[in-house]
């Protein structure tokens, strides 16, 4: 079974702090993002042309509001897998989006991550608990269990080069492909 490449990263990324948190992502925006993610041409970001032409096209896409990922900022405290009020609001919108007919055929992998605090073994377990916490919320919100697979990734693939940075304490959801 193949997992989706970074082209399918929801990058519903759950960070550990709300310092730069955007307002709650609306379910319609989530649906539109995933519906667009199914179009491999747009998601892969392949450009034919000179380096300057490709950079120009990329900047034009950024200016038009095209995003490479969909981020929702959720607070995971140090050594915690508890969802706070903001996390629940964000995940409520995500659950609403997953119930939309346009996403009814999509399945997801929920990947939990940690920073480097703690031993590798402890962090594997904590990352799994974080992924399960999100999965439990989604299934309690009416999403079929078969559509979501929780995986603990531990300290792998940090978002920040500083292994102790709180942004590494997160959960990412990806479209599951076959």
mmCIF file of C-alpha atoms in Angstrom:
data_model
loop_
_atom_site.group_PDB
_atom_site.id
_atom_site.type_symbol
_atom_site.label_atom_id
_atom_site.label_comp_id
_atom_site.label_asym_id
_atom_site.label_seq_id
_atom_site.Cartn_x
_atom_site.Cartn_y
_atom_site.Cartn_z
ATOM 1 C CA UNK A 1 0.000 0.000 0.000
ATOM 2 C CA UNK A 2 1.355 3.421 -0.923
ATOM 3 C CA UNK A 3 0.808 6.468 1.246
ATOM 4 C CA UNK A 4 0.227 9.722 -0.447
ATOM 5 C CA UNK A 5 3.188 11.874 -1.277
ATOM 6 C CA UNK A 6 3.615 15.369 0.028
ATOM 7 C CA UNK A 7 1.228 16.418 -2.726
ATOM 8 C CA UNK A 8 -1.560 15.038 -0.566
ATOM 9 C CA UNK A 9 -0.387 16.431 2.719
ATOM 10 C CA UNK A 10 -3.338 17.916 4.437
ATOM 11 C CA UNK A 11 -1.073 19.350 6.441
ATOM 12 C CA UNK A 12 -3.874 19.629 8.846
ATOM 13 C CA UNK A 13 -1.046 20.272 11.134
ATOM 14 C CA UNK A 14 -1.596 20.537 14.804
ATOM 15 C CA UNK A 15 1.019 22.700 16.493
ATOM 16 C CA UNK A 16 1.532 23.117 20.184
ATOM 17 C CA UNK A 17 0.794 26.817 20.413
ATOM 18 C CA UNK A 18 -1.801 29.271 19.244
ATOM 19 C CA UNK A 19 0.590 32.242 19.137
ATOM 20 C CA UNK A 20 0.015 32.752 15.424
ATOM 21 C CA UNK A 21 -3.222 30.809 15.176
ATOM 22 C CA UNK A 22 -5.608 31.661 12.380
ATOM 23 C CA UNK A 23 -9.324 31.635 13.042
ATOM 24 C CA UNK A 24 -11.005 28.253 12.905
ATOM 25 C CA UNK A 25 -10.748 26.819 9.386
ATOM 26 C CA UNK A 26 -14.229 26.521 7.893
ATOM 27 C CA UNK A 27 -15.458 23.152 6.684
ATOM 28 C CA UNK A 28 -16.152 24.454 3.159
ATOM 29 C CA UNK A 29 -12.512 25.563 2.836
ATOM 30 C CA UNK A 30 -11.392 22.114 3.973
ATOM 31 C CA UNK A 31 -13.669 20.415 1.430
ATOM 32 C CA UNK A 32 -12.379 22.659 -1.356
ATOM 33 C CA UNK A 33 -8.773 21.964 -0.382
ATOM 34 C CA UNK A 34 -9.219 18.184 -0.449
ATOM 35 C CA UNK A 35 -11.319 18.232 -3.585
ATOM 36 C CA UNK A 36 -8.419 20.113 -5.216
ATOM 37 C CA UNK A 37 -5.871 17.685 -3.761
ATOM 38 C CA UNK A 38 -7.405 14.935 -5.887
ATOM 39 C CA UNK A 39 -6.238 16.833 -8.977
ATOM 40 C CA UNK A 40 -2.653 15.621 -9.218
ATOM 41 C CA UNK A 41 -1.705 18.243 -11.782
ATOM 42 C CA UNK A 42 -2.296 21.123 -9.382
ATOM 43 C CA UNK A 43 -0.949 19.359 -6.302
ATOM 44 C CA UNK A 44 2.346 18.196 -7.700
ATOM 45 C CA UNK A 45 3.457 21.688 -8.586
ATOM 46 C CA UNK A 46 5.203 20.628 -11.796
ATOM 47 C CA UNK A 47 6.136 23.555 -13.999
ATOM 48 C CA UNK A 48 7.271 23.409 -17.603
ATOM 49 C CA UNK A 49 9.360 26.407 -18.633
ATOM 50 C CA UNK A 50 12.431 28.311 -17.611
ATOM 51 C CA UNK A 51 13.340 28.741 -13.957
ATOM 52 C CA UNK A 52 12.207 32.371 -14.092
ATOM 53 C CA UNK A 53 8.857 31.449 -15.663
ATOM 54 C CA UNK A 54 8.221 28.798 -13.021
ATOM 55 C CA UNK A 55 9.114 31.147 -10.172
ATOM 56 C CA UNK A 56 6.795 33.749 -11.673
ATOM 57 C CA UNK A 57 3.930 31.246 -11.913
ATOM 58 C CA UNK A 58 4.562 30.114 -8.341
ATOM 59 C CA UNK A 59 4.502 33.690 -7.031
ATOM 60 C CA UNK A 60 1.312 34.395 -8.979
ATOM 61 C CA UNK A 61 -0.327 31.327 -7.421
ATOM 62 C CA UNK A 62 0.741 32.421 -3.953
ATOM 63 C CA UNK A 63 -0.644 35.894 -4.580
ATOM 64 C CA UNK A 64 -3.943 34.369 -5.700
ATOM 65 C CA UNK A 65 -4.236 32.595 -2.362
ATOM 66 C CA UNK A 66 -3.303 29.075 -3.467
ATOM 67 C CA UNK A 67 -1.837 27.135 -0.564
ATOM 68 C CA UNK A 68 0.348 24.067 -0.621
ATOM 69 C CA UNK A 69 -1.148 22.905 2.656
ATOM 70 C CA UNK A 70 -4.077 23.462 4.934
ATOM 71 C CA UNK A 71 -2.953 24.308 8.447
ATOM 72 C CA UNK A 72 -5.070 24.361 11.566
ATOM 73 C CA UNK A 73 -3.258 25.286 14.738
ATOM 74 C CA UNK A 74 -4.115 23.145 17.730
ATOM 75 C CA UNK A 75 -2.553 23.174 21.170
ATOM 76 C CA UNK A 76 -0.840 20.037 22.414
ATOM 77 C CA UNK A 77 0.861 20.707 25.694
ATOM 78 C CA UNK A 78 4.177 19.140 26.604
ATOM 79 C CA UNK A 79 3.674 15.432 27.383
ATOM 80 C CA UNK A 80 -0.037 15.734 26.572
ATOM 81 C CA UNK A 81 -2.481 14.253 24.101
ATOM 82 C CA UNK A 82 -5.440 16.281 25.419
ATOM 83 C CA UNK A 83 -7.459 18.373 22.979
ATOM 84 C CA UNK A 84 -8.251 21.878 24.206
ATOM 85 C CA UNK A 85 -11.294 23.977 23.274
ATOM 86 C CA UNK A 86 -9.641 25.406 20.162
ATOM 87 C CA UNK A 87 -8.602 21.941 19.014
ATOM 88 C CA UNK A 88 -12.152 20.706 19.413
ATOM 89 C CA UNK A 89 -13.501 23.630 17.370
ATOM 90 C CA UNK A 90 -10.981 22.996 14.576
ATOM 91 C CA UNK A 91 -11.673 19.270 14.555
ATOM 92 C CA UNK A 92 -15.414 19.912 14.591
ATOM 93 C CA UNK A 93 -15.051 21.806 11.326
ATOM 94 C CA UNK A 94 -12.850 19.039 9.950
ATOM 95 C CA UNK A 95 -15.428 16.393 10.892
ATOM 96 C CA UNK A 96 -18.134 18.478 9.208
ATOM 97 C CA UNK A 97 -16.002 18.604 6.056
ATOM 98 C CA UNK A 98 -15.455 14.839 6.084
ATOM 99 C CA UNK A 99 -19.231 14.322 6.132
ATOM 100 C CA UNK A 100 -19.571 16.331 2.916
ATOM 101 C CA UNK A 101 -20.467 14.180 -0.111
ATOM 102 C CA UNK A 102 -17.475 15.575 -2.031
ATOM 103 C CA UNK A 103 -15.116 13.905 0.465
ATOM 104 C CA UNK A 104 -17.120 10.753 1.138
ATOM 105 C CA UNK A 105 -14.658 8.543 -0.761
ATOM 106 C CA UNK A 106 -11.541 9.850 1.023
ATOM 107 C CA UNK A 107 -9.805 7.942 3.799
ATOM 108 C CA UNK A 108 -7.183 9.507 6.044
ATOM 109 C CA UNK A 109 -4.052 8.662 7.962
ATOM 110 C CA UNK A 110 -3.718 10.598 11.212
ATOM 111 C CA UNK A 111 -0.024 10.879 12.085
ATOM 112 C CA UNK A 112 0.960 11.980 15.583
ATOM 113 C CA UNK A 113 4.369 13.556 16.262
ATOM 114 C CA UNK A 114 6.366 14.766 19.251
ATOM 115 C CA UNK A 115 9.314 17.009 19.930
ATOM 116 C CA UNK A 116 12.550 15.458 21.243
ATOM 117 C CA UNK A 117 11.607 15.791 24.920
ATOM 118 C CA UNK A 118 11.556 12.321 26.432
ATOM 119 C CA UNK A 119 12.960 9.023 25.270
ATOM 120 C CA UNK A 120 12.322 7.687 21.787
ATOM 121 C CA UNK A 121 10.134 4.915 23.233
ATOM 122 C CA UNK A 122 8.062 7.358 25.291
ATOM 123 C CA UNK A 123 7.653 9.668 22.299
ATOM 124 C CA UNK A 124 6.431 6.801 20.102
ATOM 125 C CA UNK A 125 3.660 6.134 22.621
ATOM 126 C CA UNK A 126 2.811 9.818 23.084
ATOM 127 C CA UNK A 127 2.606 10.390 19.339
ATOM 128 C CA UNK A 128 0.255 7.402 19.051
ATOM 129 C CA UNK A 129 -1.927 8.791 21.859
ATOM 130 C CA UNK A 130 -2.098 12.155 20.072
ATOM 131 C CA UNK A 131 -3.174 10.503 16.826
ATOM 132 C CA UNK A 132 -5.728 8.391 18.700
ATOM 133 C CA UNK A 133 -7.067 11.457 20.515
ATOM 134 C CA UNK A 134 -7.807 13.149 17.199
ATOM 135 C CA UNK A 135 -9.233 9.939 15.737
ATOM 136 C CA UNK A 136 -11.477 9.422 18.783
ATOM 137 C CA UNK A 137 -12.830 12.957 18.438
ATOM 138 C CA UNK A 138 -13.571 12.454 14.747
ATOM 139 C CA UNK A 139 -15.305 9.108 15.244
ATOM 140 C CA UNK A 140 -17.335 10.560 18.137
ATOM 141 C CA UNK A 141 -18.372 13.262 15.662
ATOM 142 C CA UNK A 142 -19.818 10.670 13.298
ATOM 143 C CA UNK A 143 -16.886 9.852 11.017
ATOM 144 C CA UNK A 144 -16.659 6.141 10.214
ATOM 145 C CA UNK A 145 -13.763 4.413 11.984
ATOM 146 C CA UNK A 146 -12.771 2.669 8.742
ATOM 147 C CA UNK A 147 -11.991 6.061 7.146
ATOM 148 C CA UNK A 148 -9.300 6.997 9.677
ATOM 149 C CA UNK A 149 -6.052 5.234 10.603
ATOM 150 C CA UNK A 150 -4.052 6.606 13.568
ATOM 151 C CA UNK A 151 -0.257 6.199 13.510
ATOM 152 C CA UNK A 152 2.349 7.399 16.008
ATOM 153 C CA UNK A 153 5.471 8.731 14.320
ATOM 154 C CA UNK A 154 7.403 9.855 17.401
ATOM 155 C CA UNK A 155 10.129 12.404 16.706
ATOM 156 C CA UNK A 156 10.331 11.662 12.958
ATOM 157 C CA UNK A 157 9.983 14.427 10.382
ATOM 158 C CA UNK A 158 10.227 17.482 12.639
ATOM 159 C CA UNK A 159 8.763 20.694 11.231
ATOM 160 C CA UNK A 160 11.437 22.754 12.944
ATOM 161 C CA UNK A 161 15.192 22.056 12.888
ATOM 162 C CA UNK A 162 15.195 22.617 16.660
ATOM 163 C CA UNK A 163 14.186 19.164 17.942
ATOM 164 C CA UNK A 164 12.657 20.687 21.098
ATOM 165 C CA UNK A 165 10.556 23.297 19.293
ATOM 166 C CA UNK A 166 6.883 23.030 20.317
ATOM 167 C CA UNK A 167 5.799 23.121 16.643
ATOM 168 C CA UNK A 168 7.064 19.549 16.403
ATOM 169 C CA UNK A 169 4.285 18.437 18.807
ATOM 170 C CA UNK A 170 1.547 17.969 16.249
ATOM 171 C CA UNK A 171 -0.820 15.725 14.352
ATOM 172 C CA UNK A 172 -0.947 15.697 10.559
ATOM 173 C CA UNK A 173 -3.692 14.149 8.473
ATOM 174 C CA UNK A 174 -3.036 12.875 4.995
ATOM 175 C CA UNK A 175 -5.256 11.486 2.325
ATOM 176 C CA UNK A 176 -4.735 7.747 2.282
ATOM 177 C CA UNK A 177 -4.102 6.323 -1.184
ATOM 178 C CA UNK A 178 -3.782 2.720 -2.262
#
